[in-house]
Every structure is written in structure tokens, then in C-alpha cells.
Coordinates of C-alpha atoms in Angstrom, one line a residue:
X29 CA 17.8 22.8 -12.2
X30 CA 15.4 21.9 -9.4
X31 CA 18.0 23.9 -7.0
X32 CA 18.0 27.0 -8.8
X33 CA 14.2 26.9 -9.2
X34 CA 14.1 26.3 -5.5
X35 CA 16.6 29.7 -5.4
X36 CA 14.4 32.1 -7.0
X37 CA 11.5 31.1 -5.6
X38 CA 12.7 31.8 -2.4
X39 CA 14.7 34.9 -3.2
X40 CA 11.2 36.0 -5.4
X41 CA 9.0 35.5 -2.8
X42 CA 11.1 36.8 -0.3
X43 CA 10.8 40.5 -2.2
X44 CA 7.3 40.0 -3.3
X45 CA 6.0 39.5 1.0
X46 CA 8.6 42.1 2.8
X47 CA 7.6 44.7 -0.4
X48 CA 4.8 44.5 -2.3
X49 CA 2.4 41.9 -1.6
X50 CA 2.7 40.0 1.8
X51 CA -0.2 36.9 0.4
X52 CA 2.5 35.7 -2.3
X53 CA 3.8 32.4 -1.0
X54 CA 5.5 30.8 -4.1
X55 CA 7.3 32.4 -7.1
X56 CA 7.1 30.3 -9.9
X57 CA 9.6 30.4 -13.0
X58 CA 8.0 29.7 -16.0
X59 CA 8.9 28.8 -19.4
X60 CA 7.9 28.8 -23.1
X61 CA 10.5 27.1 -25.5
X62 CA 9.4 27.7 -29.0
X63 CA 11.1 24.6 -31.5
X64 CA 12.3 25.5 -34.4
X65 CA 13.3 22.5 -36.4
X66 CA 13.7 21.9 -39.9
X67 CA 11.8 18.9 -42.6
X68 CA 13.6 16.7 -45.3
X69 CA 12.7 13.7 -47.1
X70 CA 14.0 10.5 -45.3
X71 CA 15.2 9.2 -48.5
X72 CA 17.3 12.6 -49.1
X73 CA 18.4 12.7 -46.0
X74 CA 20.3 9.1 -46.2
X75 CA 21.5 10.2 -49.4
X76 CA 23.7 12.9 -47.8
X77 CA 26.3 11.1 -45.6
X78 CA 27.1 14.7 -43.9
X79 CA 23.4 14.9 -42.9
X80 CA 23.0 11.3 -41.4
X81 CA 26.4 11.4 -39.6
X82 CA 26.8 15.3 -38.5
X83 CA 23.1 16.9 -38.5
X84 CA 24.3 19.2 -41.3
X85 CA 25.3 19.3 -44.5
X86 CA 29.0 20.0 -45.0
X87 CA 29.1 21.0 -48.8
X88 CA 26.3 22.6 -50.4
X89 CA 26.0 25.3 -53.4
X90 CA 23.3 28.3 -52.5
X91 CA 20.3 27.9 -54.5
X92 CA 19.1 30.6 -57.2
X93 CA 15.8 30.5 -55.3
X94 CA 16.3 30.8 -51.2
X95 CA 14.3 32.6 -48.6
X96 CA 14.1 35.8 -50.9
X97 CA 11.0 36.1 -51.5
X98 CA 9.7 34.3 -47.7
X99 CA 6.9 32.9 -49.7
X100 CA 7.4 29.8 -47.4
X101 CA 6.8 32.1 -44.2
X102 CA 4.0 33.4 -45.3
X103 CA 2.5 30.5 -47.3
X104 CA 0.6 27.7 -45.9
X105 CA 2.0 24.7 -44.4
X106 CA 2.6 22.0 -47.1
X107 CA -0.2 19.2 -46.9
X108 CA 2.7 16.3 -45.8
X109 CA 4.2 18.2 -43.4
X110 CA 0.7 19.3 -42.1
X111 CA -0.2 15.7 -41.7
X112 CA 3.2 15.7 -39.6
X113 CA 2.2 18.2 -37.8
X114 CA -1.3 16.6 -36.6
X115 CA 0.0 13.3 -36.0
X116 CA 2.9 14.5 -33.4
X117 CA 0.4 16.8 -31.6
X118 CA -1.8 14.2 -31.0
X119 CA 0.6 11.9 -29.7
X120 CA 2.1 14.7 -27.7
X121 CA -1.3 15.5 -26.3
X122 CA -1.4 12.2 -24.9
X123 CA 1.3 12.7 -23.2
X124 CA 0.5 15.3 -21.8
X125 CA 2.5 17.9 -23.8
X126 CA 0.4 21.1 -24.3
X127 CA 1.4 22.3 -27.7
X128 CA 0.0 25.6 -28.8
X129 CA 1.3 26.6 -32.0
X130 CA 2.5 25.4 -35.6
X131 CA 3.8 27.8 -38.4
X132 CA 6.5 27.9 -41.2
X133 CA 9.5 29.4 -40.7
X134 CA 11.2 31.7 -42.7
X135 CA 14.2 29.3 -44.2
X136 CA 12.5 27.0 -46.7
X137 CA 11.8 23.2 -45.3
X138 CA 11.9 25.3 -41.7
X139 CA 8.9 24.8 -39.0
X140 CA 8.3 25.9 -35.4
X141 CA 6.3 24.6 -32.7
X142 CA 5.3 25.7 -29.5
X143 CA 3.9 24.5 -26.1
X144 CA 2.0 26.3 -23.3
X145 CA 3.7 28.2 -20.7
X146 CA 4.9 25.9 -17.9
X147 CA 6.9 25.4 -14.4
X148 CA 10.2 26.0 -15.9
X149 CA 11.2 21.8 -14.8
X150 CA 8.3 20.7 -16.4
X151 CA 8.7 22.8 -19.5
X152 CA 12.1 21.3 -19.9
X153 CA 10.8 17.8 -19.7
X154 CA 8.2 18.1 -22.3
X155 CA 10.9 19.4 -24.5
X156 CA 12.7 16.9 -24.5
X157 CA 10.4 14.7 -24.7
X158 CA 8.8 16.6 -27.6
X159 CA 12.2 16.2 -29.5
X160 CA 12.4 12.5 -29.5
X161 CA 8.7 12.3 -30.3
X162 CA 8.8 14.8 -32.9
X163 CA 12.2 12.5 -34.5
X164 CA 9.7 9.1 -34.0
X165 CA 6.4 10.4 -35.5
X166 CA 8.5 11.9 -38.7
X167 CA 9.8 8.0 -39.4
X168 CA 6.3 7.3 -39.9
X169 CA 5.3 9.8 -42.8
X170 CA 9.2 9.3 -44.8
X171 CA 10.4 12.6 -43.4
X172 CA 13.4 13.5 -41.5
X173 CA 13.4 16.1 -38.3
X174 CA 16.1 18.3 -38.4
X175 CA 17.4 20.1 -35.1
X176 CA 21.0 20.9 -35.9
X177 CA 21.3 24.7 -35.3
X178 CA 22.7 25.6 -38.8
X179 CA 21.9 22.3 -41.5
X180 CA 22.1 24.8 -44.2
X181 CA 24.7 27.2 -45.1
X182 CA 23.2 30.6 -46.5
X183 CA 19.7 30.1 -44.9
X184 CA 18.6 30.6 -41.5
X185 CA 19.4 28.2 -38.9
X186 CA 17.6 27.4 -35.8
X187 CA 17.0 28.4 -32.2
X188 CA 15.1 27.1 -29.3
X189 CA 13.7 30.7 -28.2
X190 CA 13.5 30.2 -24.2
X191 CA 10.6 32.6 -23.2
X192 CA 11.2 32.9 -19.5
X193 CA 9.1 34.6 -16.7
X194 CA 8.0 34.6 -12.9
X195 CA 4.5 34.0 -11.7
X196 CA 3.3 34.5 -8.2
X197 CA 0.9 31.3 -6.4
X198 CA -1.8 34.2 -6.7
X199 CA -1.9 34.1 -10.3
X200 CA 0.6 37.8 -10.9
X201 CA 2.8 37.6 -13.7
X202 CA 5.5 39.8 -12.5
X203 CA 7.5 40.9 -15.5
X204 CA 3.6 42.1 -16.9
X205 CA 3.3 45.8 -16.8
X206 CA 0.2 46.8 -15.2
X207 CA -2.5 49.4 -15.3
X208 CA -1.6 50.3 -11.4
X209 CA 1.2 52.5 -10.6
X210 CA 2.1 50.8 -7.6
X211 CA 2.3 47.3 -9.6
X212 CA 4.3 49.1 -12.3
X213 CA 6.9 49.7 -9.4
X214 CA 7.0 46.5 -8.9
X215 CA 7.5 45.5 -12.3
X216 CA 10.3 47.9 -12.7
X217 CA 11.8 46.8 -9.5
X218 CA 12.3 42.6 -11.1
X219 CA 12.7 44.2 -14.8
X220 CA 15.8 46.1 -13.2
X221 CA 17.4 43.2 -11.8
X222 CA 17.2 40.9 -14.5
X223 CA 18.5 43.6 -16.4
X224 CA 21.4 43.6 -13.5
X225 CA 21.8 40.3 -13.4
X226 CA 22.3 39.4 -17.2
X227 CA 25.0 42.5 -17.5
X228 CA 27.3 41.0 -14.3
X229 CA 26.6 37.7 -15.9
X230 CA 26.4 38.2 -19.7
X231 CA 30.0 35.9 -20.3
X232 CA 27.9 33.0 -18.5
X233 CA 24.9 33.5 -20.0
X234 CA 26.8 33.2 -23.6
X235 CA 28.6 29.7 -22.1
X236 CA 25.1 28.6 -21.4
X237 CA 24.5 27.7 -25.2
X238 CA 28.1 27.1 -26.2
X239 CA 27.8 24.0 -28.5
X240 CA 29.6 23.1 -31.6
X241 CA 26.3 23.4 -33.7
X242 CA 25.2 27.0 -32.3
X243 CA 28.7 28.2 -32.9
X244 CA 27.8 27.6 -36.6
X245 CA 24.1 29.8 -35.9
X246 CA 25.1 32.5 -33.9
X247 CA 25.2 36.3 -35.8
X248 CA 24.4 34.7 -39.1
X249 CA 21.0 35.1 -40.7
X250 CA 18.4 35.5 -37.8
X251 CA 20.1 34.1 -35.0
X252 CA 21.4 37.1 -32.6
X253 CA 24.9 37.8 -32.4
X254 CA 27.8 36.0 -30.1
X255 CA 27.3 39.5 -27.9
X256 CA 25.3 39.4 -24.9
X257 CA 23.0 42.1 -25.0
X258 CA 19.5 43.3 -23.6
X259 CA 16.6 44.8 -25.8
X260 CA 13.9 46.4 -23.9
X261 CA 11.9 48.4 -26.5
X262 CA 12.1 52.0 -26.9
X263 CA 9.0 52.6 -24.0
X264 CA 10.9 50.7 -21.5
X265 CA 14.6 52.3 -21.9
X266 CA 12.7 55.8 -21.8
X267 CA 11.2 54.7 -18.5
X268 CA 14.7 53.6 -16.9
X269 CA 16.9 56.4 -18.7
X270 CA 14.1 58.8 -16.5
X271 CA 14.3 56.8 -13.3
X272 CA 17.9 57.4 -13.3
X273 CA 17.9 60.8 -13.6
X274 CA 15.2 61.3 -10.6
X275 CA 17.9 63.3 -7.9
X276 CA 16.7 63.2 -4.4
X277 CA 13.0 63.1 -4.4
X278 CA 11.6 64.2 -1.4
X279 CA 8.4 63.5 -0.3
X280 CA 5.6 65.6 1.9
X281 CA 2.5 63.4 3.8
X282 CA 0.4 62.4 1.3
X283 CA 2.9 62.6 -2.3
X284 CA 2.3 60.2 -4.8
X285 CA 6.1 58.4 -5.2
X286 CA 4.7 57.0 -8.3
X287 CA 3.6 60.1 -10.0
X288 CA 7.1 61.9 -9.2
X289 CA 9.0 59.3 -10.1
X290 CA 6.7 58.8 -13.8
X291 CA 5.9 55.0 -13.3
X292 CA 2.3 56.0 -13.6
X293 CA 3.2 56.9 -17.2
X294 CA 4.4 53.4 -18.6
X295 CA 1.5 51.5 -20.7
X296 CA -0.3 48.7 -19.0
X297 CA 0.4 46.6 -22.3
X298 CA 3.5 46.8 -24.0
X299 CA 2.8 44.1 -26.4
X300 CA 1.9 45.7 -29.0
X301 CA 4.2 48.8 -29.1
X302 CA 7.5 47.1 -28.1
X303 CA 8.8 46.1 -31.6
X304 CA 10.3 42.2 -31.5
X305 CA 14.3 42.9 -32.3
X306 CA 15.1 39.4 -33.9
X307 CA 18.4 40.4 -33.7
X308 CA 19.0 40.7 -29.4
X309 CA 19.7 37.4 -27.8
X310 CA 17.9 38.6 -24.7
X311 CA 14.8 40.3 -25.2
X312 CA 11.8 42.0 -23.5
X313 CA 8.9 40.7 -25.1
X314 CA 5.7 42.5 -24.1
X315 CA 5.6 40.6 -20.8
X316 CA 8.4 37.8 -20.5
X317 CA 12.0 37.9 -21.3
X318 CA 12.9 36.0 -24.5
X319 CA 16.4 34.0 -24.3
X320 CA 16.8 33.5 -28.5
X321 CA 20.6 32.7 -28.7
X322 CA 19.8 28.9 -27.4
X323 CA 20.4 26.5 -30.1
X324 CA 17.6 24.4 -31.4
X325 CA 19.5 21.1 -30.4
X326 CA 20.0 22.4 -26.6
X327 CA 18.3 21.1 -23.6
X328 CA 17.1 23.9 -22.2
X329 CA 18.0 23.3 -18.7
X330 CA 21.4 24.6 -19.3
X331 CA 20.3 27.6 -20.1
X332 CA 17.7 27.9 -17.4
X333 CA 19.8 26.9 -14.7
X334 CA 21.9 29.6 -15.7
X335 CA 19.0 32.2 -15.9
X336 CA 17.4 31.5 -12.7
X337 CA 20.6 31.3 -10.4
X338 CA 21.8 34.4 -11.6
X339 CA 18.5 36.3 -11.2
X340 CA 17.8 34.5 -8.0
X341 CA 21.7 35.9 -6.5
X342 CA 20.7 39.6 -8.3
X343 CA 17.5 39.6 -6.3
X344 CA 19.4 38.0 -2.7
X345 CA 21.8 41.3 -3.5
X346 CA 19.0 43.4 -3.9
X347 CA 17.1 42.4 -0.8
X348 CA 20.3 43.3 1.3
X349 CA 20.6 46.8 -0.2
X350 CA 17.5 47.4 0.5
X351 CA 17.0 46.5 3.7
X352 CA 20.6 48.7 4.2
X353 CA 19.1 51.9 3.6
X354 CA 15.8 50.6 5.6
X355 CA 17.7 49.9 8.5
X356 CA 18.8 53.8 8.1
X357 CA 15.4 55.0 8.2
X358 CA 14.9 55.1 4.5
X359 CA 11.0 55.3 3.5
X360 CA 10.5 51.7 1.5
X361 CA 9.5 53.3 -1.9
X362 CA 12.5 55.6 -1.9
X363 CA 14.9 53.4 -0.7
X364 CA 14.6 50.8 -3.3
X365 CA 14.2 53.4 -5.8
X366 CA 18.2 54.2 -4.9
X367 CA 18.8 51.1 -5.2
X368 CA 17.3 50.6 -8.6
X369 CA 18.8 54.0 -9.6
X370 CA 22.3 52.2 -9.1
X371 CA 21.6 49.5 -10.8
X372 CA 20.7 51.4 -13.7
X373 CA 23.6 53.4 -14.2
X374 CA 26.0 50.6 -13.5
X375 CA 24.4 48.3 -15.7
X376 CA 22.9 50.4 -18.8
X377 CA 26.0 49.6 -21.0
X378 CA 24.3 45.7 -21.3
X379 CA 20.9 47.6 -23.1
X380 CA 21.2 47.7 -27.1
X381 CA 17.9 48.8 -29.1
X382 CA 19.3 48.4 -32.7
X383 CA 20.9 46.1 -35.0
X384 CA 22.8 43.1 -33.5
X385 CA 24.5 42.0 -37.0
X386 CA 25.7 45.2 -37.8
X387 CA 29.3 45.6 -37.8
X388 CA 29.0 48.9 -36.0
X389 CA 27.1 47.2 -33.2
X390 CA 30.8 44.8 -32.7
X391 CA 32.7 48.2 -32.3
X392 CA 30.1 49.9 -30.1
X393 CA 29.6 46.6 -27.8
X394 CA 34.0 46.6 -27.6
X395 CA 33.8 50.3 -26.7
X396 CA 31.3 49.6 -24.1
X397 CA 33.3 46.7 -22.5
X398 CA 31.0 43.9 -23.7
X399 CA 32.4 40.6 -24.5
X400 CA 32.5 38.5 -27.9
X401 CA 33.8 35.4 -27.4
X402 CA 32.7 33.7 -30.8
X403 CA 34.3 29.9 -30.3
X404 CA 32.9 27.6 -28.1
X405 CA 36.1 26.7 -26.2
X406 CA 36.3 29.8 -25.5
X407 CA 33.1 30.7 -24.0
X408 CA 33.0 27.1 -22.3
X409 CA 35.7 28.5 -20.4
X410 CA 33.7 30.7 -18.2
X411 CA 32.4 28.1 -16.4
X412 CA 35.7 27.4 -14.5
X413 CA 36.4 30.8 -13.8
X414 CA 36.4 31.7 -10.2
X415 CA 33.9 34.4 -9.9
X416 CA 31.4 31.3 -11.4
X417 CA 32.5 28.4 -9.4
X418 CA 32.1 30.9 -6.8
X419 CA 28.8 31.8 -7.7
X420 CA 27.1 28.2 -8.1
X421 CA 29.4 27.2 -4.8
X422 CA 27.6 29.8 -2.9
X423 CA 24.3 29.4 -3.9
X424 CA 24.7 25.6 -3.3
X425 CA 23.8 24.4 -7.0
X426 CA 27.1 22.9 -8.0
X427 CA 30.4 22.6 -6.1
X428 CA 33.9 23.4 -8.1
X429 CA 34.5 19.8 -9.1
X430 CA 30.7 19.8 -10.5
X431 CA 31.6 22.6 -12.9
X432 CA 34.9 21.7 -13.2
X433 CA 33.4 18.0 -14.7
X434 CA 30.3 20.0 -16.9
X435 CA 33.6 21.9 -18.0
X436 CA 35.5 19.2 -19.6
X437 CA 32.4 16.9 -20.8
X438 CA 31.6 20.1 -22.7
X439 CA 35.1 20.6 -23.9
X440 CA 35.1 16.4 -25.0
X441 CA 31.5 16.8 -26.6
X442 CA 33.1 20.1 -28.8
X443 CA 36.1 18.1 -30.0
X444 CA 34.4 15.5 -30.8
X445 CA 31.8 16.7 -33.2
X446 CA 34.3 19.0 -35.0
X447 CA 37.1 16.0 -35.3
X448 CA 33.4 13.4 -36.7
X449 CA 32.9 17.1 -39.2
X450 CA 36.3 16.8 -40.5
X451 CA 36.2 13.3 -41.1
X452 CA 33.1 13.5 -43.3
X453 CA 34.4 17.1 -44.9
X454 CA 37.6 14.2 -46.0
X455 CA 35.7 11.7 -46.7
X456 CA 33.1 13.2 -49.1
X457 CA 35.5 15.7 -50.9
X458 CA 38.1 13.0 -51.7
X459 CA 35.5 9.9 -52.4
X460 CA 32.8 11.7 -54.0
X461 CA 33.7 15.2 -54.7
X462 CA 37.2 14.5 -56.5
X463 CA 35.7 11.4 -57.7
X464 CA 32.9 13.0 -59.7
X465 CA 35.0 16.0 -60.8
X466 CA 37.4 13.9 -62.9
X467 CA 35.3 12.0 -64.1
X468 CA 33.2 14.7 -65.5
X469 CA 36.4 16.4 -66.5
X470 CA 37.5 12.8 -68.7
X471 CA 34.2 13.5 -70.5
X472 CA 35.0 16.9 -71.2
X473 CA 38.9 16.5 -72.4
X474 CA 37.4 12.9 -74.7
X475 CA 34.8 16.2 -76.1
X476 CA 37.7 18.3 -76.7
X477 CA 40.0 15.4 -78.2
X478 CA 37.1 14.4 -80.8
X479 CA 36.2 18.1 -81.8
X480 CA 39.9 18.5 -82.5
X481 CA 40.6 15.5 -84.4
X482 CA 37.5 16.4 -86.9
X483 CA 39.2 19.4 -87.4
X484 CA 37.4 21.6 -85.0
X485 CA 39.6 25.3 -84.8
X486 CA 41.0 25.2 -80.9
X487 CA 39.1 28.5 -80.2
X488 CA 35.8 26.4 -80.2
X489 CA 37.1 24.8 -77.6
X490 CA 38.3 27.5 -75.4
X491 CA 35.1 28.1 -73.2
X492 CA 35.5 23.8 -72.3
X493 CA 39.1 24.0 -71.5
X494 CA 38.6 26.9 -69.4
X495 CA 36.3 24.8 -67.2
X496 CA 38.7 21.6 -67.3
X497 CA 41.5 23.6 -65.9
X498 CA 39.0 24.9 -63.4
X499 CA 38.2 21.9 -62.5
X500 CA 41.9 20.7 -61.8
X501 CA 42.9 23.5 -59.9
X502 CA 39.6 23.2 -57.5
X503 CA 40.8 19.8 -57.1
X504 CA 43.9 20.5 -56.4
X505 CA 43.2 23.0 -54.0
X506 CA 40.5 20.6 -52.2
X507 CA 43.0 17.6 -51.9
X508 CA 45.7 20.1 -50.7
X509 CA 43.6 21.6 -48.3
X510 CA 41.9 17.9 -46.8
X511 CA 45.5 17.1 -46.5
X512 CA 46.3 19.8 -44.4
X513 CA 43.1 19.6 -42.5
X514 CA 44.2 15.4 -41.3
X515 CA 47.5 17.1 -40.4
X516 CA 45.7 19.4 -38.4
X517 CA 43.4 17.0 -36.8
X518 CA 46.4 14.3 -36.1
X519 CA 47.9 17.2 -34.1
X520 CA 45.1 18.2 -31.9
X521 CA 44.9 14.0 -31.6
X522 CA 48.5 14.1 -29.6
X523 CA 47.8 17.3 -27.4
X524 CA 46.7 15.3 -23.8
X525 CA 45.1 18.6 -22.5
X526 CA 41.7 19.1 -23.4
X527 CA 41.7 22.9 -22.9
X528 CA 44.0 23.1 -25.3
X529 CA 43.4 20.0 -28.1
X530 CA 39.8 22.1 -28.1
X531 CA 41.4 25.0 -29.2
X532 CA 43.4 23.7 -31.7
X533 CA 40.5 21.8 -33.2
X534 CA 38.4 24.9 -32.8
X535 CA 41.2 27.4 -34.4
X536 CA 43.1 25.2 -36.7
X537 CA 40.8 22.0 -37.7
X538 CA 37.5 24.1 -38.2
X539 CA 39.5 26.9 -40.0
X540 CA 39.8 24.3 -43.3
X541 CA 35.9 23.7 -43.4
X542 CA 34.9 26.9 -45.1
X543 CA 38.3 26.6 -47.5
X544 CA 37.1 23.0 -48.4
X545 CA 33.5 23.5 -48.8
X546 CA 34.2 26.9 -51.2
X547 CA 36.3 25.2 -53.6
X548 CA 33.8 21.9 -53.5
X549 CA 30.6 24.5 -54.0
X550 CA 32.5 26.0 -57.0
X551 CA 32.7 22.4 -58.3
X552 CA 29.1 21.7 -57.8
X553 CA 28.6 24.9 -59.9
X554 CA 30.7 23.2 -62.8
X555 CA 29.2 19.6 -62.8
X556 CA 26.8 18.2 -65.0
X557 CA 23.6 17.7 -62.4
X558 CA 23.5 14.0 -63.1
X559 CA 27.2 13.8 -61.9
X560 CA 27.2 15.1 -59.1
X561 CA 27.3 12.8 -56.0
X562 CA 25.3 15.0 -53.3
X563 CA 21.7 15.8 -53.3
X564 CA 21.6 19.3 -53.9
X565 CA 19.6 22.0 -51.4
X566 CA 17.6 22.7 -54.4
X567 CA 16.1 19.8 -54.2
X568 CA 16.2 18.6 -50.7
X569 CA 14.8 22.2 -48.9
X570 CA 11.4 22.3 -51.3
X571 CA 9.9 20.0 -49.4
X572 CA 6.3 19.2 -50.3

């Protein structure tokens, strides 16, 4: 991380002094990663095995009451969490942590917290560090932190939204749109190439927060589809779509470059009229880029040494084609506006203003060329190919075997959690599930034998039979389908590659855990409340 800090700073500043302001001496890459996490009772919590050993619940019916009505979003903060809240910002204070923010989030039992801009190194330490702290100071008040990207099926899950910028040592933010022309150009100039540098880069990018618990989050509820894409509000893309068309400007002593060209025309503060698209994972914020496909669980150094090496190669590219059509006599403001004009056209197919979970958007982003690699294994896999090993090698951040290693500890780390899933999806359905469902169904048949023998007419009993044979063939189906599933699993077990035993546990293990947990959901539907084994979400997602 500290390498491809070092990177942009130096490719940054290197364009900031030969360009547009020769008293910068340090770009800085700052970072703002707002938490979302979400709260349960402690002693719920260790009543749901799948919670304890996998960070999310593996069974779970929808409750009649959800996020419908985002009366949790907009309602205060429950008094016990509150007290949370207070007592983990005070201990992060002393440590140095400068959290700014604490706020429900829309899924019920869901928080957020955020710190202070910071150095991007240091932001990532006090992360981390909040995490652990955050998990310590819960023990204390009987609660439970959450960070698992998706705990609950049918709610939101959570992100780690990595709000990412550059800041010059004389106090410029440079992706903040200014009052000044010539500043503007300036901020078009590093708004292009990030632009640039996520489209040649958007299949890294998307391995950057591969993980099995985002693979869960991604395109469902608010988390932004699988498809790398760029939102830069309609102000922005009206700005660049005009830059492009500019043909050959030529310019007399004394012409304003910035009022042919229309820079003068974009607002100093796009805060407020650049609507916030929840659903782009890599979005233009006002003044900042917002990275909202991490996962909550992440460390965001993946993602950010992903980010800055690839912006800090864009800019390198930049500089030399630049200094290409200088070293042809090229006026400065003109020759970087060809530049940028290239970059536009080549690169527009990346920029997506509307609605990332629609399926129309999957169709347009396959017409367009854009990749959706939805697995993990899959998207892990960018990291060996050789354009990437490539690009780290020759910006001197990791070597092939480096990559090759973060490659297959990823791959190990995927397996892994899916194969500990499966175990618990067996485990609870056959122990506890089947368990409770037969004996619940005894109950019924001894009803049905009773109401019979005291001379009861068989069509009183119609409604309960109905729900005993339900109940068998859920239970049939479940035990079929957790047989199949340990089949599955001993078959990935025997595979020696690990390219290809993550594949089959992504593919063939995973595909029986949305089977098994819709027939044991349906069961949960059926069973007397007292019955049932698992604490239900009604009950553990109110929290209070």
C-alpha cells in the first residue's frame, strides 16, 4: 500500500508542477471509509450456530415487517445501541480515531459509522483498528457487531463505502470543482483519468473486493451490481460528452481556452446537484470518488492499493502523451485537451447514469463490452492475468510470485468459508431442522389419530394433513438435497488444484444453499413458533 501511495504521489505531483501549479510538492491520497455494520443481542447471536460460526445466518424466513416502511432509517437510534455508540467513540477517540458520524441504516438492526478524511495508510489503520474495537466495546453492553457483508437474506447487506480523493501539500483538493476556470481544467484533467483508469482496469477493480461474503451483497438490495461502472452525475457527463466534441480549436493571442472549450460553465459545487446513484459501485460524489462495492468485512487496503496503482500508471501514461504533442510544439492547454479528448471517447462506454439492478442495465453493460464476472473465483482470477502481473511488476508494487501467492491465499480463504457454510447448512437442517419438523409433524398425525377415533368426519382433518404431507416432502427434499450437497463438497475435497476445487465449490457446493435454505424457510413457515429451533429474524433484527 505504502508503494502505490508513494506511486501517485509522485506521478500526482509530477502533473500538478510541469502543469498547473509548480508550488505543489506532495499529492496526498486520502480516504474516508464509511462502516456499515449491523447490531444483535449477544445472547441471540449464540443461539444461532450459523451466526457464531459463518457471520450469517444460513436459514431464515423474511419477516412480515422488513425495511418497508425505513422507519428505522429515519427514526432515532435506539437508546442501547446509542449507548454503544458513545462508548466506542470515546474509546476510539483515545486512540486517536477521528470518528465523525453515527446514523441508522436502512435494514433494521443496521448502523454506520464514519471517520474523518485521512492519509489513505492511516485511514486504513484506524479501520481496522476501529473494527476490533467496535467487536470489544459491543461485549461490554450484551450486543453483537455484525460485519458480514450479507447476515440477512432479503434485507440490505453491508459495504465499507471507500471515499477516495487527492490532496495537494498546499491544502487543493483536486477532484473539487472550482469557481476558476483554469482550476476546473485541472479538475477535468484528474477527473478524466480516473475515469481512464477504472475503464482499462474495471476487471481488477471488481477482484479488488472478491470475497465469499460480498459475493453474497453484490446487486442485491443496495449494494451496486457485480458490473464495474462509473456514475458522474448528469452536470459532469454533459461537461465531458461537450469536451469531446470540441474539433480543432484554434486559438488567436489573447483567447480564453477555457471559455471555447465551456469549462468556465461547470458549477464550482456539485454537491448538491449531483444526485448520489446508490446503485454505481464507483461514484462521483460532489468532490471525491466513492468506491461502494467494498464489502463491510474488507480491509480496505486491497481495494486501495488497487485504486491508487492504477490511477497513478493512468496519470504516468498521461504525462508521456502529453509531453508528445509538447515536444511537437503543441500550446500546453491544447495539447492536453487532445489528450483528454482521447481519453474520453475511448473510455465513455465505463460511464452509466441510471439504474445498476436493472436487468436492462446487464444487457446494455454486455453490449458495451463490460464485464460481469459474478463468482469470486472467477474474478480472483484477474489477478494472475498477465496484463496485471504486468502492471504491479512494472510499477514495482508486487512481483509475479507476489500476486501469484495473494492469488491462491485468496482462492484457499474462498474454499474455505463456503466448504465451513456447507457444513453448518448440513448440520442445522438435519439436527435441528428435520429434528423439529417431525416432531411437530408426530403432534399433528397423534391430533389427527384422536379426532378420528372420536368420530371426527376425515374432511375436518383435511387442512392438518395437507400440512403433514407438506412437511414430509420439505423434508425429504432437504435431506436429499444436504446429501447431495456432502457429495458435492467430498468432490471438490479430492480435486488437488485450487483453481479448479474453487470452482467447483463456487458452482456446485454453493448452488445447494439457496435449494436447502427455501425448503427449510417453508418449514419455518409451518412450525409451531415454540418448536422451532432457530431464533427467527423477527426477533433478532428489532433490536432495542
Amino acid at each position: 500500500l505504502l508503494k502505490a501511495l508513494h506511486l501517485v504521489d509522485k506521478a500526482a505531483t509530477s502533473i500538478m508542477k510541469e502543469y498547473f501549479d509548480r508550488n505543489v510538492s506532495k499529492v496526498i491520497a486520502t480516504l474516508g471509509a464509511e462502516q456499515e455494520y449491523f447490531i444483535v443481542d449477544k445472547a441471540l447471536f449464540n443461539a444461532r450456530p450459523d451466526l457464531a460460526m459463518t457471520g450469517r445466518t444460513v436459514f431464515g424466513h423474511i419477516p412480515a415487517k422488513g425495511q418497508q416502511l425505513e422507519d428505522h432509517y429515519f427514526g432515532s437510534i435506539p437508546n442501547r445501541v446509542n449507548a454503544f455508540m458513545v462508548d466506542f467513540e470515546f474509546e476510539a477517540m483515545k486512540l486517536g480515531i477521528p470518528v465523525r458520524t453515527r446514523h441508522n441504516e436502512v435494514a433494521p438492526g443496521q448502523f454506520e459509522v464514519a471517520p474523518t478524511f485521512e492519509e489513505v495508510n492511516l485511514a486504513v489503520d484506524h479501520n481496522a483498528l476501529l473494527m476490533d474495537l467496535m467487536s470489544k466495546v459491543a461485549e461490554k453492553h450484551d450486543l453483537k457487531v455484525l460485519f458480514h457483508e450479507k447476515p440477512f437474506d432479503g434485507v440490505n447487506g453491508s459495504g465499507k463505502h471507500n471515499n477516495w480523493s487527492l490532496s495537494t501539500d498546499t491544502g487543493i483538493n483536486i477532484l473539487g470543482p472550482s469557481s476558476k476556470p483554469k482550476e476546473n481544467f485541472r479538475f477535468i484533467t484528474f477527473l478524466v483519468n480516473v475515469v481512464k483508469a477504472v475503464y482499462d482496469n474495471a476487471d481488477l477493480l471488481r477482484a479488488s473486493i472478491a470475497t465469499a461474503g460480498n459475493e453474497h451483497r453484490l446487486g442485491a438490495n443496495e449494494a451496486p451490481p457485480a458490473i464495474m461502472s462509473v456514475f458522474l452525475g448528469s452536470e459532469l457527463t454533459k461537461a465531458l460528452e461537450e469536451l469531446e466534441k470540441h474539433s480543432e480549436i484554434s486559438l488567436e493571442k489573447g483567447d480564453n481556452v477555457y471559455l471555447k472549450l465551456g469549462i468556465n460553465k461547470i458549477p464550482s459545487i456539485l454537491l448538491d446537484n449531483t444526485d448520489r446513484n446508490r446503485t454505481s459501485p464507483f461514484a462521483f460524489t460532489g468532490n471525491k470518488f466513492e468506491f461502494r462495492a467494498v464489502g463491510s468485512s474488507a480491509n480496505c487496503a486491497s481495494a486501495m492499493i488497487i485504486i491508487n496503482t492504477i490511477i497513478a500508471n493512468q496519470l504516468n501514461q498521461f504525462k508521456k502523451d502529453v509531453d508528445a504533442r509538447l515536444s511537437n510544439g503543441e500550446k500546453k492547454e491544447l495539447a492536453i485537451v487532445e489528450v483528454l479528448k482521447g481519453y474520453i471517447a475511448s473510455s465513455k462506454k465505463i460511464l452509466f447514469e441510471g439504474n445498476g439492478y436493472s436487468d436492462e442495465w446487464v444487457e446494455e453493460a454486455e453490449k458495451r463490452g463490460l464485464s460481469n464476472m459474478k463468482s469470486t473465483p472467477e474474478a480472483l482470477s484477474v489477478y494472475v492475468r498477465k496484463e496485471t502481473l504486468d502492471l504491479f511488476d512494472r510499477n514495482q508494487i508486487f512481483n509475479h510470485r507476489e500476486m501469484e501467492a495473494r492469488y491462491e491465499i485468496e482462492l484457499e480463504n474462498y474454499i474455505k468459508k463456503i466448504q465451513i457454510e456447507a457444513r453448518v447448512i448440513g448440520d442445522l437442517a438435519i439436527n435441528q431442522v428435520i429434528a423439529a419438523a417431525i416432531k411437530y409433524q408426530n403432534k399433528l398425525a397423534n391430533n389427527v389419530k384422536t379426532l378420528l377415533e372420536i368420530g371426527m368426519k376425515k374432511k375436518s382433518v383435511e387442512s392438518t394433513m395437507t400440512i403433514i404431507e407438506n412437511i414430509s416432502d420439505y423434508c425429504n427434499e432437504i435431506q436429499e438435497l444436504v446429501d447431495k450437497m456432502i457429495e458435492a463438497r467430498k468432490k471438490a475435497n479430492n480435486v488437488e488444484d485450487t483453481v479448479k476445487r474453487a470452482k467447483l465449490y463456487s458452482e456446485d457446493v454453493k448452488g445447494y444453499f439457496g435449494k436447502i435454505r427455501n425448503y427449510v424457510d417453508k418449514l419455518e413457515y409451518l412450525i409451531e413458533d415454540e418448536q422451532w429451533p432457530l431464533v427467527k429474524y423477527r426477533e433478532i433484527l428489532n433490536i432495542k
